[in-house]
PDB file of C-alpha atoms in Angstrom:
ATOM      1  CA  UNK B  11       6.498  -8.399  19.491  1.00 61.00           C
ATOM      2  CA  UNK B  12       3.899  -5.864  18.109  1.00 73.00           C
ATOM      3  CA  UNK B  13       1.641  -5.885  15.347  1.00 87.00           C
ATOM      4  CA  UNK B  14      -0.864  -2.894  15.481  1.00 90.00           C
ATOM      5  CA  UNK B  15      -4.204  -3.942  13.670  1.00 93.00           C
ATOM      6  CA  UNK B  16      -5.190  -0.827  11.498  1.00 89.00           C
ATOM      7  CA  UNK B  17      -8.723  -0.707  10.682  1.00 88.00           C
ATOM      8  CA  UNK B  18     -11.461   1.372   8.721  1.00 77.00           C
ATOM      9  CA  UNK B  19     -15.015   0.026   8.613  1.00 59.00           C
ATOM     10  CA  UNK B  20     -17.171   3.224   7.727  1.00 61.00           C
ATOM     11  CA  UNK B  21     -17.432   3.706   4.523  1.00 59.00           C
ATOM     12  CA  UNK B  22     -18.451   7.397   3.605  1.00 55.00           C
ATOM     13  CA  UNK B  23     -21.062   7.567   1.003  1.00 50.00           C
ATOM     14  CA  UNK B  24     -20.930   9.631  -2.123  1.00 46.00           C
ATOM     15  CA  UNK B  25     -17.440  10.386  -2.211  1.00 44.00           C
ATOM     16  CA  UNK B  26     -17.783  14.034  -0.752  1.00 41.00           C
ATOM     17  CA  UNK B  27     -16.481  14.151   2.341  1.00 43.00           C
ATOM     18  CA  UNK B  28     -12.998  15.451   2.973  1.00 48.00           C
ATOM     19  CA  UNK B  29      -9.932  13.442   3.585  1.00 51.00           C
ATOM     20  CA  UNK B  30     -10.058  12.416   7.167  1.00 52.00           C
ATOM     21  CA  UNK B  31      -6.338  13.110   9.063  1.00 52.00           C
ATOM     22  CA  UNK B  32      -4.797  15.217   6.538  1.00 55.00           C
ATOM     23  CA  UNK B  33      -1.017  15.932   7.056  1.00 57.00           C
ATOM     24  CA  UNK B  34       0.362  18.336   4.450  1.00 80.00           C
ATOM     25  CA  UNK B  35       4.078  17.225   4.384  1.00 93.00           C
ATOM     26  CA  UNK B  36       5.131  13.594   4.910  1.00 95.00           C
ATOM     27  CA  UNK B  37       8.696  12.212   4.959  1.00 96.00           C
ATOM     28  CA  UNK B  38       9.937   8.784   3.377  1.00 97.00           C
ATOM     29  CA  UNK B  39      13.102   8.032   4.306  1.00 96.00           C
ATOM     30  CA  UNK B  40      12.563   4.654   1.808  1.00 95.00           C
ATOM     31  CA  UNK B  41      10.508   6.143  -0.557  1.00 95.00           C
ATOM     32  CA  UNK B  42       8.039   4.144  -2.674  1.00 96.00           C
ATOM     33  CA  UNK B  43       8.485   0.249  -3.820  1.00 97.00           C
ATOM     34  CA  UNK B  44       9.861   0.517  -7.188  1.00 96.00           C
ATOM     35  CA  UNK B  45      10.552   4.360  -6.294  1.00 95.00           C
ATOM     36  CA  UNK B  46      12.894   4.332  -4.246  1.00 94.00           C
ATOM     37  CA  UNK B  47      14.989   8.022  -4.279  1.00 93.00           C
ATOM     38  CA  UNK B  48      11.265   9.966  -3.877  1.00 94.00           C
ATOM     39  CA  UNK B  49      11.454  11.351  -0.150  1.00 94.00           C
ATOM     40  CA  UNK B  50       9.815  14.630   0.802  1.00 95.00           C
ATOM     41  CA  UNK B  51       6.138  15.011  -0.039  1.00 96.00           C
ATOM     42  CA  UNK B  52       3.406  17.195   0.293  1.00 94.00           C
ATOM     43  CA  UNK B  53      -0.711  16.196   0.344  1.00 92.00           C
ATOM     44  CA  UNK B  54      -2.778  18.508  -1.695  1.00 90.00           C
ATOM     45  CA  UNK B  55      -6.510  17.832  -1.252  1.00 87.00           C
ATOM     46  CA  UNK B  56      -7.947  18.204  -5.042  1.00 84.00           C
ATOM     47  CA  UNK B  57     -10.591  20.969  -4.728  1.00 79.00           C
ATOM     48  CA  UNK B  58     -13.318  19.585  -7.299  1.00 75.00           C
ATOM     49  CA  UNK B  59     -12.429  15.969  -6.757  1.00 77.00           C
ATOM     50  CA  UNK B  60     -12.845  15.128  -3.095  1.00 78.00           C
ATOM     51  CA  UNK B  61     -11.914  12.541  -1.320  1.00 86.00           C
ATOM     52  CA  UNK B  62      -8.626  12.630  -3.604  1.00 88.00           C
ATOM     53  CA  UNK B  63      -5.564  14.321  -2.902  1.00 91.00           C
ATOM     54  CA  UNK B  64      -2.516  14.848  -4.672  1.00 91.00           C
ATOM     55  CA  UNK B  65       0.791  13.288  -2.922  1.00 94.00           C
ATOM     56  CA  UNK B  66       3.639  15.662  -4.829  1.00 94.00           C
ATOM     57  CA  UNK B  67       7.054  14.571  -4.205  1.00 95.00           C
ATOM     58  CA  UNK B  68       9.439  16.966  -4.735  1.00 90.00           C
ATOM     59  CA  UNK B  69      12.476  16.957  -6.719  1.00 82.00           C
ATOM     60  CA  UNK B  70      13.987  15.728 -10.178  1.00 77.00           C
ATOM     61  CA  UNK B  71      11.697  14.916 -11.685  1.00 81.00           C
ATOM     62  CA  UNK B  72       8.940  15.701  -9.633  1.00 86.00           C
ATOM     63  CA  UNK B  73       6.039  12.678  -9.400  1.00 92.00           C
ATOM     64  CA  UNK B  74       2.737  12.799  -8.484  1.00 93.00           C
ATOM     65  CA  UNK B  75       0.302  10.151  -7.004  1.00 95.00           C
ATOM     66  CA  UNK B  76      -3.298  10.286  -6.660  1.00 93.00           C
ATOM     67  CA  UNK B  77      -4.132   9.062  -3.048  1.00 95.00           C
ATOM     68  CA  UNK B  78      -7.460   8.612  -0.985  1.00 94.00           C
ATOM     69  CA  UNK B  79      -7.865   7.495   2.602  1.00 92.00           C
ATOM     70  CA  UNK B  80      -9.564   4.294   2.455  1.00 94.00           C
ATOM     71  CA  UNK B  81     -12.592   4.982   4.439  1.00 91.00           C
ATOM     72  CA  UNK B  82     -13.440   6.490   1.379  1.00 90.00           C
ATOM     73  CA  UNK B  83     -13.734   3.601  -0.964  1.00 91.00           C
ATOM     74  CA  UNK B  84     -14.694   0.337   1.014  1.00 91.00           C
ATOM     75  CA  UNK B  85     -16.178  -0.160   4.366  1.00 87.00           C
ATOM     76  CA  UNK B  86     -14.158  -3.344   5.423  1.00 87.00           C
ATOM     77  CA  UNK B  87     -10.131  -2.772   5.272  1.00 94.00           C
ATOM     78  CA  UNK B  88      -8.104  -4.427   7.802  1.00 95.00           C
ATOM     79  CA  UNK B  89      -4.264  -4.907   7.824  1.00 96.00           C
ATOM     80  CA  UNK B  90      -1.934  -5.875  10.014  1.00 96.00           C
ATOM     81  CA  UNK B  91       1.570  -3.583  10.041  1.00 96.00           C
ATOM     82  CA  UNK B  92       4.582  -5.530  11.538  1.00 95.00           C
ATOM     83  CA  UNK B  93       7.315  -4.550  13.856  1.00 94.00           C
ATOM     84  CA  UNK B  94       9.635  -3.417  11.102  1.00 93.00           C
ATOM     85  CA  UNK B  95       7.235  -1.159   9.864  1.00 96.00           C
ATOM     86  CA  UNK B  96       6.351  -0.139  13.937  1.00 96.00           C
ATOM     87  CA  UNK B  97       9.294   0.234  14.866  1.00 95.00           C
ATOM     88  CA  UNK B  98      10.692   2.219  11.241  1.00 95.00           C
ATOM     89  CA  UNK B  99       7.320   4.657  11.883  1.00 96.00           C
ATOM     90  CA  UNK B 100       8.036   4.980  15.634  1.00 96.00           C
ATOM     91  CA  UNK B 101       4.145   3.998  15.718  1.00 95.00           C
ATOM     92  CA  UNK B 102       2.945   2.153  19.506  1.00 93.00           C
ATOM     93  CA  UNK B 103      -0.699   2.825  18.752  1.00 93.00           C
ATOM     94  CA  UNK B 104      -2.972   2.718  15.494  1.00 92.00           C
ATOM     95  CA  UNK B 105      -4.654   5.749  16.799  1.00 91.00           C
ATOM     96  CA  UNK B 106      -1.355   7.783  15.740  1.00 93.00           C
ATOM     97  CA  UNK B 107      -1.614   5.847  12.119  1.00 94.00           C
ATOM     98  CA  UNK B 108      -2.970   7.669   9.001  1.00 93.00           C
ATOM     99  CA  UNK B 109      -3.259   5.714   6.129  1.00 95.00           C
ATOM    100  CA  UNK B 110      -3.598   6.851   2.465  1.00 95.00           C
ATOM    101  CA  UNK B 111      -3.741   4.539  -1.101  1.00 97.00           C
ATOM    102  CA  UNK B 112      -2.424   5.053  -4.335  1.00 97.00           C
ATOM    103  CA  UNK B 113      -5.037   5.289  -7.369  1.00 95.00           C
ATOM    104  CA  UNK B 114      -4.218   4.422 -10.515  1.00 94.00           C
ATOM    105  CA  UNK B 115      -6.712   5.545 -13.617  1.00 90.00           C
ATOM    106  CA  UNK B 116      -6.985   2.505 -15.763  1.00 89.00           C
ATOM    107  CA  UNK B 117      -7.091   3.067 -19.656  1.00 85.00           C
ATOM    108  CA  UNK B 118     -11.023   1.926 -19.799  1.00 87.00           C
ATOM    109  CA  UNK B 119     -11.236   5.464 -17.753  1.00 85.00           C
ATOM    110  CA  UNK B 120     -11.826   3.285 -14.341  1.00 89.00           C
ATOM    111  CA  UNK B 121     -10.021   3.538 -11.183  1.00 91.00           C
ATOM    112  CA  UNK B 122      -8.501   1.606  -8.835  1.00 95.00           C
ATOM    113  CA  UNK B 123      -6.769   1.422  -5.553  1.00 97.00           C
ATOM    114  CA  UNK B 124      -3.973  -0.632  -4.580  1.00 98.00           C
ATOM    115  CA  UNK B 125      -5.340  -1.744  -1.128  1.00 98.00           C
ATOM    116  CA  UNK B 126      -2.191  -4.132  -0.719  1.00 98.00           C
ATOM    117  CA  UNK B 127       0.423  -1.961  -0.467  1.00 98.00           C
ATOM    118  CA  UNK B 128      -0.821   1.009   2.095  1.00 98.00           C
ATOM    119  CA  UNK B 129       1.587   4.269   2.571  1.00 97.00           C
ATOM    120  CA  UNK B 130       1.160   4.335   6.342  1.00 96.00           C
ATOM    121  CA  UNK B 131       2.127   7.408   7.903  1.00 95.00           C
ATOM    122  CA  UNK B 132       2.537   8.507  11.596  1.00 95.00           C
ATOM    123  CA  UNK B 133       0.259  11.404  12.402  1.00 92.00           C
ATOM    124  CA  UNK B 134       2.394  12.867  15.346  1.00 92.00           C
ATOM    125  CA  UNK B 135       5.776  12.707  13.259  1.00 94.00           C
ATOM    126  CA  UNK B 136       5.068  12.842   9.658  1.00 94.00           C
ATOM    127  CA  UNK B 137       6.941   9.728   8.740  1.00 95.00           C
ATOM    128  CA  UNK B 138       5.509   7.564   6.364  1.00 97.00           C
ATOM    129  CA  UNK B 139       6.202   4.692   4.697  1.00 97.00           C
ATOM    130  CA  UNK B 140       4.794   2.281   1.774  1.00 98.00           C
ATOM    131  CA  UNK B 141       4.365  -1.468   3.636  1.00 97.00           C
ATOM    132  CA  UNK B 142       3.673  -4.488   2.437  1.00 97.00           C
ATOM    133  CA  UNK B 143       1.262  -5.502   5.722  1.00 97.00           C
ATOM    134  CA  UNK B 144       1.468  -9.392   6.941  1.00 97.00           C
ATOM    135  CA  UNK B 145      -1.756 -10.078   5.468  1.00 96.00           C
ATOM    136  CA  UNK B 146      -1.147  -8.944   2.017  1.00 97.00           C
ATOM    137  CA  UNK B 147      -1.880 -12.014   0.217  1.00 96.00           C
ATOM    138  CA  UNK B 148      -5.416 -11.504   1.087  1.00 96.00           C
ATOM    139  CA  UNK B 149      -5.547  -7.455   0.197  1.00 97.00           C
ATOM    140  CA  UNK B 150      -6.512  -6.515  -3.599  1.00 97.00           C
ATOM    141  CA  UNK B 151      -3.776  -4.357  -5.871  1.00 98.00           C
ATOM    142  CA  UNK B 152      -6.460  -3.274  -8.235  1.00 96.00           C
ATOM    143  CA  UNK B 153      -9.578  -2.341  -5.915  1.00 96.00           C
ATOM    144  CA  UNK B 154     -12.266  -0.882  -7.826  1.00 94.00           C
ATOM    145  CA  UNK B 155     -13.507   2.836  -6.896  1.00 89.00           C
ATOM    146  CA  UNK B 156     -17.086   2.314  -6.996  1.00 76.00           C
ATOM    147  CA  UNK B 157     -18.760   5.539  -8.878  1.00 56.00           C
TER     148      UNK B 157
ATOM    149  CA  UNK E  13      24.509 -13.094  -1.793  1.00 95.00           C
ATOM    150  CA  UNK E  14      25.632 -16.399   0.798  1.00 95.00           C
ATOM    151  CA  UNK E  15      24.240 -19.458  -1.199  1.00 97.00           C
ATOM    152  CA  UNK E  16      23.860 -22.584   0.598  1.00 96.00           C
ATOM    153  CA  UNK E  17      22.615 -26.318  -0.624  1.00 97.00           C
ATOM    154  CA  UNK E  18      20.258 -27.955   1.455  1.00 97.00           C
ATOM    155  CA  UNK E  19      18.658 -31.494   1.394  1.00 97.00           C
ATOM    156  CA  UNK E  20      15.488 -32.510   2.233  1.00 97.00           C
ATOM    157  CA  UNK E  21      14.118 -31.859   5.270  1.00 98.00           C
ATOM    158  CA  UNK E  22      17.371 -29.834   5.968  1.00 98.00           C
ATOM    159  CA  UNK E  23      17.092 -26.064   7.256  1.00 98.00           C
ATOM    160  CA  UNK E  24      18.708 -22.760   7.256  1.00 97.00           C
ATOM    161  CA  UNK E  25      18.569 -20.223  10.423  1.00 97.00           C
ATOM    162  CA  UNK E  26      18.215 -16.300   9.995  1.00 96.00           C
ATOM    163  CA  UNK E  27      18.997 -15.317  13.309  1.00 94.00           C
ATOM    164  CA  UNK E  28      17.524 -16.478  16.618  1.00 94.00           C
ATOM    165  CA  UNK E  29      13.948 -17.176  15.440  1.00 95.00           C
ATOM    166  CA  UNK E  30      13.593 -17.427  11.907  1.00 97.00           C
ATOM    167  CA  UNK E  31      13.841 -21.224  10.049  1.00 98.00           C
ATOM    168  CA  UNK E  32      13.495 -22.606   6.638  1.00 98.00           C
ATOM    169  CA  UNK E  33      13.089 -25.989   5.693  1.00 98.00           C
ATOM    170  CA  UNK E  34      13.361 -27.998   2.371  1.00 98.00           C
ATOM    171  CA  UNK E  35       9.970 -29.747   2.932  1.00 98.00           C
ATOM    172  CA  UNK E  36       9.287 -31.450  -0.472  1.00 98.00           C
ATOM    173  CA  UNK E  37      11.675 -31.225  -3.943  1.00 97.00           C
ATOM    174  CA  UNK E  38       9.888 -32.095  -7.275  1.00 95.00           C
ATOM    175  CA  UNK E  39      11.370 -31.688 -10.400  1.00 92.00           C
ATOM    176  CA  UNK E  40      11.473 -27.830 -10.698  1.00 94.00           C
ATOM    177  CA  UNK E  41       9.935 -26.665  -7.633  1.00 96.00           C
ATOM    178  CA  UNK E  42      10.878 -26.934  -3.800  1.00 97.00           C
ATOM    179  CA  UNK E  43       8.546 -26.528  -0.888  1.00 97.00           C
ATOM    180  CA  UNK E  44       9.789 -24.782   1.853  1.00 98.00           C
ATOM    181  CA  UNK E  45       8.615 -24.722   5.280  1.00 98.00           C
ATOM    182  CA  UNK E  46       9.048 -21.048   6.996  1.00 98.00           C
ATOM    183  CA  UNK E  47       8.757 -20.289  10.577  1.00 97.00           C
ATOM    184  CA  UNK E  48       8.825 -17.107  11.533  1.00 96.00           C
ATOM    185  CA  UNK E  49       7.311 -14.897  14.544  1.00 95.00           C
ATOM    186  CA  UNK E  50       3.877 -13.674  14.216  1.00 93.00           C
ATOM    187  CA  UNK E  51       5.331  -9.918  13.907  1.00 94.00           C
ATOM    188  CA  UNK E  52       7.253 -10.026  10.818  1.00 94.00           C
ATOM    189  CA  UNK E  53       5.402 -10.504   7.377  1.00 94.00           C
ATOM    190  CA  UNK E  54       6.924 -13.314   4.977  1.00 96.00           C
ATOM    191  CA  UNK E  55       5.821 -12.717   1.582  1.00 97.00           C
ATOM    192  CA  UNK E  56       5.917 -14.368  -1.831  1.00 97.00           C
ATOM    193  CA  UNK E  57       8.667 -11.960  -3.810  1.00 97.00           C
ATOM    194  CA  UNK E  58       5.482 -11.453  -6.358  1.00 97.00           C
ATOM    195  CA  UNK E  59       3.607  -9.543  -4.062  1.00 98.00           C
ATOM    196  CA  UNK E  60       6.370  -6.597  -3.830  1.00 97.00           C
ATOM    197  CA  UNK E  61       6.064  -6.640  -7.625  1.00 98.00           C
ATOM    198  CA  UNK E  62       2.667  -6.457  -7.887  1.00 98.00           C
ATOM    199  CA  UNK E  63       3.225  -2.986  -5.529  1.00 98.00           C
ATOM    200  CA  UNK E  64       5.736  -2.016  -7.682  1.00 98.00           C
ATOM    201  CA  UNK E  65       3.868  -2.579 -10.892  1.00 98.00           C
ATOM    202  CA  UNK E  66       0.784  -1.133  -9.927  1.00 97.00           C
ATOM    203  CA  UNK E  67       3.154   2.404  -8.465  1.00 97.00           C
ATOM    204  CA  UNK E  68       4.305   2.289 -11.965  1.00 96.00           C
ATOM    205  CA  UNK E  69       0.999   1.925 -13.124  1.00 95.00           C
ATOM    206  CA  UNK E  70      -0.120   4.357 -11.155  1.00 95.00           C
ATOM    207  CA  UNK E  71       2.784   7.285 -11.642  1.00 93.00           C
ATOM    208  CA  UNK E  72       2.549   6.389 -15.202  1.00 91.00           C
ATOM    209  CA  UNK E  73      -1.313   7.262 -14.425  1.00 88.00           C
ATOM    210  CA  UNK E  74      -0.981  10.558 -13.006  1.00 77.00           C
ATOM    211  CA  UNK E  75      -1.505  12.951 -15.358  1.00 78.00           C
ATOM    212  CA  UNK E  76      -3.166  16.168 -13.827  1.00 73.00           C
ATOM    213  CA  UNK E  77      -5.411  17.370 -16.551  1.00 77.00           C
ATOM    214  CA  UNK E  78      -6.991  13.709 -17.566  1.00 77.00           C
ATOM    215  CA  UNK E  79      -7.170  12.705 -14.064  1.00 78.00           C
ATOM    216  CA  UNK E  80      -9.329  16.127 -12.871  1.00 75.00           C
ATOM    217  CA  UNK E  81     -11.605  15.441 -16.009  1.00 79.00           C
ATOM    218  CA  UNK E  82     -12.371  11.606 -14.977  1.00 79.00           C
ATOM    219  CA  UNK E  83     -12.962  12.658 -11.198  1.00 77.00           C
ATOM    220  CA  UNK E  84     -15.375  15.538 -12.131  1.00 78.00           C
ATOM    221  CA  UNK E  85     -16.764  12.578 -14.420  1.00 79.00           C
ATOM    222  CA  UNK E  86     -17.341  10.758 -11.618  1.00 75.00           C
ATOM    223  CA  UNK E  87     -18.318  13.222  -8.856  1.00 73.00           C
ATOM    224  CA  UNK E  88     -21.153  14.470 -11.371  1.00 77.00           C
ATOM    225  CA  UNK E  89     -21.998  10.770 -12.268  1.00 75.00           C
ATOM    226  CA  UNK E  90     -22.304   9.926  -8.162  1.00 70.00           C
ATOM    227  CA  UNK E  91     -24.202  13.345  -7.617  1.00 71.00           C
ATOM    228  CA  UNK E  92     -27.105  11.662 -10.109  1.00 71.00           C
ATOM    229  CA  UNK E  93     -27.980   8.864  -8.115  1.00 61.00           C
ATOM    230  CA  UNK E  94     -28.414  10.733  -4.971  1.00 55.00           C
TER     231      UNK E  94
END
């Protein structure tokens, strides 16, 4: 039985560092809920807009996500990935997780980041995968980005 | 799909370790017991839909040139109250 408990508790301040982890070209074999032909994509850190990136998957039609590592955005996020997800990443350790959330601009010109659904990706392999973690009843969908 | 009636208090198995139970009926809404091992999430189906929404959401969302302007928005807006 595994469950690795993935955790980020430091919050950096003022939204300038860079992207912790960065791995320019991740793999989903499953794609995205609700997206599910997407596959190959690559991470583009956006120059004048860090901590965002850009997670371009290829093909037709292309589509583009805004993502940011959650450190970035709240100091408390804590989810537990089960052994499906594990054992689909070929993750043993949390150490070898990177984790990256979706950001959606809302139409009042806010943003938010879905903090319940997580693309998890495997640093050593490039794997990666949108999961739905065992506690997701208690994660938001709509986390606001505090300015 | 295999579709099965159960009665009260009656169960189905998904493999070795996985059980469902009928543990209350009311007019238009069961309760179901699940067991299930610690390792594997079980989920209300509205959760995935609240992922999927929100990808939509946030696809729909992603338009380069908007999205630059609100983040430099912000960035200059965060650089003020330092």
């Amino acid at each position: 039985m595994v469950v690795l408990v993935i955790e980020s508790q430091q919050k950096v301040r003022g939204g300038l560092p860079e992207n912790p982890d960065i791995q320019v070209s991740l793999a989903f074999p499953e794609g995205l809920l609700g997206f599910e032909t997407l596959r190959a994509a690559g991470l583009e850190p956006i120059e004048d807009a860090t901590p965002f990136s850009w997670l371009k998957f290829q093909g037709e039609p292309a589509q583009s996500f805004l993502v940011v590592a959650p450190a970035c955005v709240t100091d408390s996020y804590r989810f537990e990935l089960g052994s499906t997800d594990c054992r689909s990443l070929n993750l043993n350790r949390s150490s070898d997780a990177g984790v990256l959330n979706i950001v959606t601009l809302r139409r009042d010109g806010s943003l938010t980041v879905n903090l319940k659904g997580p693309i998890v990706y495997n640093k050593l392999t490039g794997e990666a995968r949108q999961v739905v973690p065992i506690n997701a009843a208690e994660l938001p969908v709509n986390f606001p980005v505090a300015n | 799909m295999l579709v099965l009636s159960r009665k009260l208090n009656e169960a189905i198995r998904i493999g070795g370790d996985i059980s469902i139970r009928v543990v209350r009926i009311d007019r238009d809404c069961v309760r179901l017991g699940v067991s299930a091992p610690k390792d594997i999430g079980v989920h209300r189906e509205e959760i995935f839909l609240e992922i999927v929404e929100s990808n939509i959401a946030a696809a729909e969302s992603a338009n380069p040139e908007q999205l630059s302007m609100r983040l430099r928005q912000l960035k200059a807006e965060a650089t003020e109250q330092f």
